[in-house]
Coordinates of C-alpha atoms and ligand atoms in Angstrom, one line a residue:
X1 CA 0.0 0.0 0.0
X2 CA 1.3 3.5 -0.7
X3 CA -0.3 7.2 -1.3
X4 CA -2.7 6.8 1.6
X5 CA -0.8 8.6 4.5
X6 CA 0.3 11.7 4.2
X7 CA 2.8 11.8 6.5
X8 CA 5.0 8.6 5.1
X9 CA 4.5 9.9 1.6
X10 CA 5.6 13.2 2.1
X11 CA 7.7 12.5 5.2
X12 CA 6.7 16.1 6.9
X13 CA 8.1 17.4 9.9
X14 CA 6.8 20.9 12.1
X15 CA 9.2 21.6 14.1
X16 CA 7.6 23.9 16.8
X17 CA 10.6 26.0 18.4
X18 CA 10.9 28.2 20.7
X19 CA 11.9 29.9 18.5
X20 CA 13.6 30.9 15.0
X21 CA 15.9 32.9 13.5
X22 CA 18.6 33.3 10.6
X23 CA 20.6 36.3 9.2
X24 CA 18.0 36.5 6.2
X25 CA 15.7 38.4 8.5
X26 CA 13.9 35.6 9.9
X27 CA 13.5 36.3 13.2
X28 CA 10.1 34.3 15.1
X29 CA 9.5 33.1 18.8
X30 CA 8.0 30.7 19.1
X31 CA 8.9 29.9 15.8
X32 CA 7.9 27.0 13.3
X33 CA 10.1 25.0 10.8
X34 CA 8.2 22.7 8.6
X35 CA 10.3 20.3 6.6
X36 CA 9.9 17.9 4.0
X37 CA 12.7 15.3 4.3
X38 CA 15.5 17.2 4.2
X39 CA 14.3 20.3 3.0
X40 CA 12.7 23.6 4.3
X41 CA 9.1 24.5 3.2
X42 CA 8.7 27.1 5.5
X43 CA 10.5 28.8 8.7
X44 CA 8.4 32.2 10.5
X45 CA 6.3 32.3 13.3
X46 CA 3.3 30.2 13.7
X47 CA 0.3 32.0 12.4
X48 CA 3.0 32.7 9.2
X49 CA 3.9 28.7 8.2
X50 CA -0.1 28.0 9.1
X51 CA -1.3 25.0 9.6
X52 CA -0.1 21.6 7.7
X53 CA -2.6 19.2 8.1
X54 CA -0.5 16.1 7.4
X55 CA 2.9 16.7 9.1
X56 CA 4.6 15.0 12.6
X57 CA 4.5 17.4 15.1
X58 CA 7.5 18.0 17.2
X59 CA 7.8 20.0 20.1
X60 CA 11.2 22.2 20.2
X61 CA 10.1 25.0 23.1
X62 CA 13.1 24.8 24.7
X63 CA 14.9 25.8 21.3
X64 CA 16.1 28.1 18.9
X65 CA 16.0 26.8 15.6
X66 CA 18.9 28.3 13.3
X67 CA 20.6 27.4 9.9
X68 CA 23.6 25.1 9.8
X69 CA 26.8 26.8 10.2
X70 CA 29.0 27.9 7.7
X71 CA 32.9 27.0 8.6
X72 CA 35.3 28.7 6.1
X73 CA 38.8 27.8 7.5
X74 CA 39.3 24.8 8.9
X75 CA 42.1 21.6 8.5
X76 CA 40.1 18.5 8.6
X77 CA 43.1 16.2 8.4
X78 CA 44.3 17.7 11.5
X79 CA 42.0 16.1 13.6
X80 CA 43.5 12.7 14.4
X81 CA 46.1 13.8 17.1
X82 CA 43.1 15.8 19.4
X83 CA 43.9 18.9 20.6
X84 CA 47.8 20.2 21.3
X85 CA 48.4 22.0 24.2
X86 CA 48.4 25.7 23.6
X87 CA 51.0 26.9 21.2
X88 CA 52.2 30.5 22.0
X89 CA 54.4 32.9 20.2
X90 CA 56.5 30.2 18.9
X91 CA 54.9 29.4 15.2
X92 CA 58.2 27.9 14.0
X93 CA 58.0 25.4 16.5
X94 CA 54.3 24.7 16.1
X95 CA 54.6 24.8 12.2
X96 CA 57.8 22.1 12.6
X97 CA 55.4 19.7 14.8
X98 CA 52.5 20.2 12.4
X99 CA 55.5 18.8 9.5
X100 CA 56.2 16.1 11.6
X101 CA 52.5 14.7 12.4
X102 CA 52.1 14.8 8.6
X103 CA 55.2 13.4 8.1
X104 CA 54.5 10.4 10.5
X105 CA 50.7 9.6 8.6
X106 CA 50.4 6.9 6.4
X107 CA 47.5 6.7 4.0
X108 CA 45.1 5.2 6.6
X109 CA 45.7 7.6 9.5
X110 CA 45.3 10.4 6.7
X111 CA 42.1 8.6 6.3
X112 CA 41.1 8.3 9.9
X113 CA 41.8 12.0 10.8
X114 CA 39.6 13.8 7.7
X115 CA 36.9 11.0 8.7
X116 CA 36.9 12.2 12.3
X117 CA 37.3 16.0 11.2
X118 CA 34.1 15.2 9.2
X119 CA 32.5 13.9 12.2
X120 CA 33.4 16.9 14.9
X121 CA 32.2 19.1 12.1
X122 CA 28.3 17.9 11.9
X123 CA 28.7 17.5 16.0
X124 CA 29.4 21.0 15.4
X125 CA 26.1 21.8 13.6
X126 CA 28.0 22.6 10.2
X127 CA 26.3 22.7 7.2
X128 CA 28.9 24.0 5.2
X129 CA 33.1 24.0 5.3
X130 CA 35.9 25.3 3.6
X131 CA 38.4 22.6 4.0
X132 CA 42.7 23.2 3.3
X133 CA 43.8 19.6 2.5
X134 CA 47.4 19.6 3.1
X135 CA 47.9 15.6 2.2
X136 CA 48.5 15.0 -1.5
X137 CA 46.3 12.1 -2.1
X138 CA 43.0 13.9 -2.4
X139 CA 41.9 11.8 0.1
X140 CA 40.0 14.8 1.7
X141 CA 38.5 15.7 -1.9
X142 CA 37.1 12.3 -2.0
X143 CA 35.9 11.9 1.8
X144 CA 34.0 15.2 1.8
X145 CA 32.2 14.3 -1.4
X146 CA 31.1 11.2 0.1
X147 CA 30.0 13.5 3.4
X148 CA 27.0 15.1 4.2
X149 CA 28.9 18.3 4.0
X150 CA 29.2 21.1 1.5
X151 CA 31.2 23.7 0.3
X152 CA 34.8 23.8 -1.2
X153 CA 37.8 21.3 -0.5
X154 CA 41.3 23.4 -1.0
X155 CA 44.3 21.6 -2.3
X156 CA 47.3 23.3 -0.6
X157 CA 50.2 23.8 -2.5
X158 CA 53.7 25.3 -2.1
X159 CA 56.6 26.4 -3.9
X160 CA 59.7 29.5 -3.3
X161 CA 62.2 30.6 -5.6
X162 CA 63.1 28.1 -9.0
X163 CA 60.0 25.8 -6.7
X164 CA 57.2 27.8 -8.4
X165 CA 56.8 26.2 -11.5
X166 CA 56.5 23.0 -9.5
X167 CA 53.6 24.2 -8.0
X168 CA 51.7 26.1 -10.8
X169 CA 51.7 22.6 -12.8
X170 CA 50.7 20.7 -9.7
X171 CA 47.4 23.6 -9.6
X172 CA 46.3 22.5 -13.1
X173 CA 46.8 18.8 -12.7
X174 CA 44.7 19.0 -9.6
X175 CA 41.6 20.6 -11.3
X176 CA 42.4 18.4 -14.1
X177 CA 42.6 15.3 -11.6
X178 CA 39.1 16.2 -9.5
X179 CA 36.9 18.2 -12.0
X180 CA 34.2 20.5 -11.3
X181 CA 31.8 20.9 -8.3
X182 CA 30.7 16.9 -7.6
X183 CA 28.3 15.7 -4.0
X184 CA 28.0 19.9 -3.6
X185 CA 31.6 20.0 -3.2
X186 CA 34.2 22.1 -5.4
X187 CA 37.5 22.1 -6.0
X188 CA 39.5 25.2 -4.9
X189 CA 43.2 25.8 -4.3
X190 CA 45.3 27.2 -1.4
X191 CA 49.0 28.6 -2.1
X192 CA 49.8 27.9 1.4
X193 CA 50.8 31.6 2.4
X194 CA 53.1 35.0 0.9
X195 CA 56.4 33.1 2.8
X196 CA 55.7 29.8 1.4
X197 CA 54.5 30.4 -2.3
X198 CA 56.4 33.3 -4.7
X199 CA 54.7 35.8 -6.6
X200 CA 54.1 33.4 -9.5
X201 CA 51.9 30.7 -7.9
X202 CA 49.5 33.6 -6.2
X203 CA 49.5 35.0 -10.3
X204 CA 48.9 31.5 -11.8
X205 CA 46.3 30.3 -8.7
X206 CA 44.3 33.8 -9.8
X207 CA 44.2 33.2 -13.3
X208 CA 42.7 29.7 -12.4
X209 CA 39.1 30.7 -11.9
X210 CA 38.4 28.3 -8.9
X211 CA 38.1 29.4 -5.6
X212 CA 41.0 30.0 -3.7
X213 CA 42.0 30.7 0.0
X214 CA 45.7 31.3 1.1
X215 CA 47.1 32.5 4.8
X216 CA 47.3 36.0 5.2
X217 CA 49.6 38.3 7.4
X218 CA 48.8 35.6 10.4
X219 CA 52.1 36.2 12.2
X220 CA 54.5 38.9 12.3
X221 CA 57.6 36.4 11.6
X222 CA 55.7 36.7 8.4
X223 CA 55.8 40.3 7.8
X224 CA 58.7 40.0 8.8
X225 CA 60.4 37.6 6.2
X226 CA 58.7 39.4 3.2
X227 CA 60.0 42.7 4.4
X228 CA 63.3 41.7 5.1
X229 CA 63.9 38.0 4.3
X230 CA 65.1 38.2 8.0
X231 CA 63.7 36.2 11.1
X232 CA 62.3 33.1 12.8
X233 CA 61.0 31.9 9.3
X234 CA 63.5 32.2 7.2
X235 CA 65.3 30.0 9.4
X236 CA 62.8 27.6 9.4
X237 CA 62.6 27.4 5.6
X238 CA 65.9 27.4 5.2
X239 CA 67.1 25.1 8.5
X240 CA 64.3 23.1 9.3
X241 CA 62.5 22.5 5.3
X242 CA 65.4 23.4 3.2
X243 CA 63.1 25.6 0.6
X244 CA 64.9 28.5 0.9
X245 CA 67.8 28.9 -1.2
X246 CA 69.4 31.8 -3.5
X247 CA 66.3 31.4 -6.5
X248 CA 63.9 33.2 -3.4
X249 CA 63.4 36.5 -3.6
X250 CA 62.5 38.6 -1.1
X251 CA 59.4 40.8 -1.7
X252 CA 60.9 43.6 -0.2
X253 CA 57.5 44.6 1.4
X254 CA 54.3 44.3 3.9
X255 CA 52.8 40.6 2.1
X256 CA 49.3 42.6 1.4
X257 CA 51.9 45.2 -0.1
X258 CA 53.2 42.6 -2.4
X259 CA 50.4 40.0 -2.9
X260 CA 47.7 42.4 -3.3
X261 CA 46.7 42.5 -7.0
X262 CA 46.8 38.3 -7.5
X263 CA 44.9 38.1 -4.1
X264 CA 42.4 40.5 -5.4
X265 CA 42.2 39.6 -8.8
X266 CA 41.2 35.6 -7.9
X267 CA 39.3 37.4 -5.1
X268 CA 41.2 35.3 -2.5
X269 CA 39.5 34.0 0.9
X270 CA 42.3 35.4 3.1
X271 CA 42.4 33.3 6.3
X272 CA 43.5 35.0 9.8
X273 CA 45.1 38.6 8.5
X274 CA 46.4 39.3 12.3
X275 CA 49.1 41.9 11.3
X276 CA 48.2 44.5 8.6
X277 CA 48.5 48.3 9.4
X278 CA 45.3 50.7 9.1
X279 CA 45.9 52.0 5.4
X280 CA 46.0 48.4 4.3
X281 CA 41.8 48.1 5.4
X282 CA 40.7 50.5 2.2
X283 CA 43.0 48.5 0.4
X284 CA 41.6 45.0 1.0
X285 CA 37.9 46.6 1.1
X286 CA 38.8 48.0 -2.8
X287 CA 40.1 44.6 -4.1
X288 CA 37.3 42.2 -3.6
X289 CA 39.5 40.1 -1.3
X290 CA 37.3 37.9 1.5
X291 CA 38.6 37.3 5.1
X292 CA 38.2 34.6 7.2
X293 CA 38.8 35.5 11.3
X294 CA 39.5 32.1 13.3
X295 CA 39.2 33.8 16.8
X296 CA 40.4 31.0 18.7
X297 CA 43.0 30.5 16.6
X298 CA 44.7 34.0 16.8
X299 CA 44.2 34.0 20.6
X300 CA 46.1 30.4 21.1
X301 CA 48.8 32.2 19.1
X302 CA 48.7 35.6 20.6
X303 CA 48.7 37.3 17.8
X304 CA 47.7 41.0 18.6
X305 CA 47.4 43.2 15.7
X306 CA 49.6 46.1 15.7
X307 CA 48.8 50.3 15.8
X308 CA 45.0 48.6 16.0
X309 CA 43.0 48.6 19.1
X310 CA 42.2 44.9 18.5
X311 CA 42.3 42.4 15.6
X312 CA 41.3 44.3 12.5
X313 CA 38.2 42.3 11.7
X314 CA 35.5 45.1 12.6
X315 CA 36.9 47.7 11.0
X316 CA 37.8 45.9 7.6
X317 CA 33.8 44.8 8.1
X318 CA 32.4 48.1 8.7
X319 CA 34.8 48.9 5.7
X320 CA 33.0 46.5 3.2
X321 CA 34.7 43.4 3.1
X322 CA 32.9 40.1 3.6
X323 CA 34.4 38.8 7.1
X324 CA 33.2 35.6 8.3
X325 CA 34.3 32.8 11.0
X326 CA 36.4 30.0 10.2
X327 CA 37.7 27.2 13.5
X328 CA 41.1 26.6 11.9
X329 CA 42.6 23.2 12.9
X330 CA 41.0 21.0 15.7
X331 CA 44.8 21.1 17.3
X332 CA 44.8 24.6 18.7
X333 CA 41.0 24.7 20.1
X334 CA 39.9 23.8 23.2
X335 CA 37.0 21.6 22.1
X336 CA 37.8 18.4 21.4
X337 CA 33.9 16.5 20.7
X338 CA 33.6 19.3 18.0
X339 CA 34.6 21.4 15.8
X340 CA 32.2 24.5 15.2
X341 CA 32.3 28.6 14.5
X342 CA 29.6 28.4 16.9
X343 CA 32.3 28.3 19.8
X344 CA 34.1 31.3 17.6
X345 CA 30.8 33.3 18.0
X346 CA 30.9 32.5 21.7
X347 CA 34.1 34.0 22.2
X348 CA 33.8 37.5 20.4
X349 CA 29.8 37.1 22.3
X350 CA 31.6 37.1 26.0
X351 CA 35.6 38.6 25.0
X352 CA 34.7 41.3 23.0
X353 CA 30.1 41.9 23.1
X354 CA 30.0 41.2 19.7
X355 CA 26.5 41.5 18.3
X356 CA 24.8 38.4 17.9
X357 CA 23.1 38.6 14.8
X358 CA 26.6 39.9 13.1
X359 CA 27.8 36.6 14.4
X360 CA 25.2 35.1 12.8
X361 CA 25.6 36.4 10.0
X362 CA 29.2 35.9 9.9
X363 CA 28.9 32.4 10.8
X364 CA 25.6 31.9 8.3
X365 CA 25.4 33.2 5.0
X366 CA 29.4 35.5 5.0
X367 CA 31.1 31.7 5.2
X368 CA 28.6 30.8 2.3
X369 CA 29.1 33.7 0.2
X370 CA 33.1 33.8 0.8
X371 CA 33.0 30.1 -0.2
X372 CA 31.4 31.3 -3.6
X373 CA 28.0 29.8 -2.6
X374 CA 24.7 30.9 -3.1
X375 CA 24.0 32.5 0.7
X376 CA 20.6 31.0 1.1
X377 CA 22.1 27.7 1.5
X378 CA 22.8 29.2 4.9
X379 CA 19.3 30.5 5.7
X380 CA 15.9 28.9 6.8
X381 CA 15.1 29.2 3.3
X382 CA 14.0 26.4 0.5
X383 CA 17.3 26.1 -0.3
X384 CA 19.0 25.4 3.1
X385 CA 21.6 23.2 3.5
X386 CA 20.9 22.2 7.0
X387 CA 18.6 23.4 9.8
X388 CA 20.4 23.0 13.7
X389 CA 18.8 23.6 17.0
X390 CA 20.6 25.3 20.3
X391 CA 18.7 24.6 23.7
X392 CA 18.0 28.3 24.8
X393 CA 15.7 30.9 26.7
X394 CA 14.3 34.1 25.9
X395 CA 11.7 36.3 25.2
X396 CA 12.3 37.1 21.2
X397 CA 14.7 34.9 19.1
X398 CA 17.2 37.5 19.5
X399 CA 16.8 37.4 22.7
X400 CA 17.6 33.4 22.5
X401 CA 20.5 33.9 20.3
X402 CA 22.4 35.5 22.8
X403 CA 21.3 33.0 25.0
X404 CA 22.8 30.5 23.1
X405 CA 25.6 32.1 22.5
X406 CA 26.1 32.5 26.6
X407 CA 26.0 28.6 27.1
X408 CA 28.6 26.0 26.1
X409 CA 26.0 23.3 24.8
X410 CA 26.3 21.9 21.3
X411 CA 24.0 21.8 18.4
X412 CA 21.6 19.3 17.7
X413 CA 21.0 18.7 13.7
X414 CA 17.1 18.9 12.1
X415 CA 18.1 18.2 9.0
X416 CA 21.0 18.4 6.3
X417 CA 20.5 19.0 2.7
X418 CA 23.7 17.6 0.4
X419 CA 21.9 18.7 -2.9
Ligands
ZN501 ZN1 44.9 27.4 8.5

């Protein structure tokens, strides 16, 4: 027997919340959600969605329903060795015991550790990622695809000095090797960062029209080494990986200074930018360039912007770029069941009374758009990727959001959308 119920044909849900809210301008307590399998027919308040005559009820009072989350900067294959203890000022030591866990993975712990980065993610409430895969098998390319997770998998790539031809072919082999977007994930490529990659591979990578995310200005070692060639990483390139040699040449100035025009012209997602000085926000607002903030991140690392009163996300926001909230690699965060922007949104909420529905937004439909996706994905709308709830109190839904954003629990997942 088929076609006579209703519910099992059309496999309807009404979520009654609390209440709802996403950075589209939904904004309802209570609130309704009524799904269809995985898909949104309707989010508002109650006397908006109506009455559906052959849908499950489900009773949500004690939350607020929101989109899934939108990660833009994260290391999935990073997430085998837990969390490190917390890494300081010293980046050229961190980066050396990041080489050696890669170093010591064999194909199957590669394996294990995007699998279980996959995992944290959803406990995480994500809908969406932007994922740097730093292992050269495409074994995170091929693991997100099979994933309920969308968004953009980034191949990293380096190469210095008489290296950068090396790493320009590798570029166009990848996109030859994986193809366009397949299981709602794309292809995109990462030239690992300004003291890592020369001039040539941030040229060829914007030339490539895929989309593309690189470090930028995260430490000042950095700043350092393009000003001056000097410092704690030229040593390590040239000590600890032996990639710097007399083919390198040193930009001579500030990384945005140099890398500006290829990071604008392939309209780079620019991860972190810590360390830029005040005339370099019009500059980054004018060139299309997209930022991703990890807050955690850059407070595990203590990187303090300079000449700024704190890091330069909020003003290069209010300035017009796209800023939105990536978790950066499960090894320098201090939750290890997940791995979610919502805990990012909790620390500017408390640190720094953030607005909530900026973090929303930032965490919502900025990821989305700075991954080249259609924003909606990361609404309540019909074309949401995934619909999360957070146990909260309060008398509006904004009023819930920042209780959410007050308490430590996780997400819980409604439903998740992979077309
Ligand atoms: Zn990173």
């Amino acid at each position: 027997m088929s076609g006579t119920c209703g519910e099992l044909v059309h496999n309807r849900r009404m979520i009654r919340a609390g209440g709802v809210i996403d950075a589209a301008g939904r904004a309802a307590a209570p609130g309704v959600v009524l799904l269809e399998g995985e898909r949104v027919l309707a989010a508002g308040s109650p006397e908006s969605v109506g009455a559906v005559e052959d849908a499950q009820v489900e009773d949500w009072k004690e939350f607020l329903v929101m989109p899934g989350l939108v990660n833009a900067h994260a290391h999935l294959d990073l997430s085998g060795d837990g969390v490190w203890p917390p890494a300081g000022a010293d980046f050229r030591g961190w980066v050396g015991r990041v080489r050696s866990l890669r170093a010591s993975m064999d194909a199957q712990s590669q394996r294990r550790a995007v699998e279980r980065g996959i995992e944290l993610a959803l406990a995480g409430g994500t809908s969406c990622i932007g994922d740097i895969g730093g292992h050269p098998s495409g074994v995170s390319i091929h693991l997100l695809r099979a994933s309920p997770l969308r968004g953009v998998s980034f191949v990293e790539v380096f190469g210095l000095g008489a290296r950068q031809g090396a790493a320009v072919d590798r570029m166009r082999a990848v996109l030859d090797e994986f193809g366009p977007e397949v299981d709602g994930v794309r292809v995109g490529l990462s030239p690992h960062a300004p003291y890592s990659c020369g001039p040539r591979v941030f040229a060829a990578a914007a030339q490539l029209g895929v989309p593309l995310m690189t470090h930028l200005a995260e430490t000042l070692a950095e700043v350092e080494v393009c000003r001056s060639g000097t410092g704690p990483l030229r040593e390590m390139l040239e000590q600890d990986i032996g990639v710097w040699d007399r083919s390198v040449e040193v930009p001579g100035a500030h990384p945005i200074d140099a890398l500006l025009e290829p990071l604008g012209r392939g309209r780079f997602l620019c991860a972190h930018v810590n360390w830029i000085e005040p005339r370099h926000v019009q500059m980054l607002a004018d060139s299309g360039v997209r930022v991703v903030y990890c807050p955690r991140a850059s407070a595990a690392f203590g990187h303090a912007p300079p000449e700024l009163a704190e890091h330069p996300w909020r003003i290069l926001h209010e300035a017009g770029v796209n800023v939105c909230l990536g978790t950066d690699s499960l090894l320098c965060l201090e939750t290890p069941d997940r791995l979610s922007v919502l805990d990012d949104m909790r620390l500017l909420f408390r640190r720094d009374g953030v607005d909530a529905r900026l973090l929303l937004a930032m965490a919502t439909t900025h990821g989305a758009a700075a991954l080249d996706l259609d924003p909606a994905v990361a609404t309540l709308g019909n074309e949401a990727a995934g619909v999360i709830a957070c146990p909260a109190q309060g008398v509006s839904a904004e009023a819930m959001l920042a209780d959410v954003l007050r308490r430590d629990d996780g997400p819980q997942c409604l439903c998740r959308s992979t077309q």
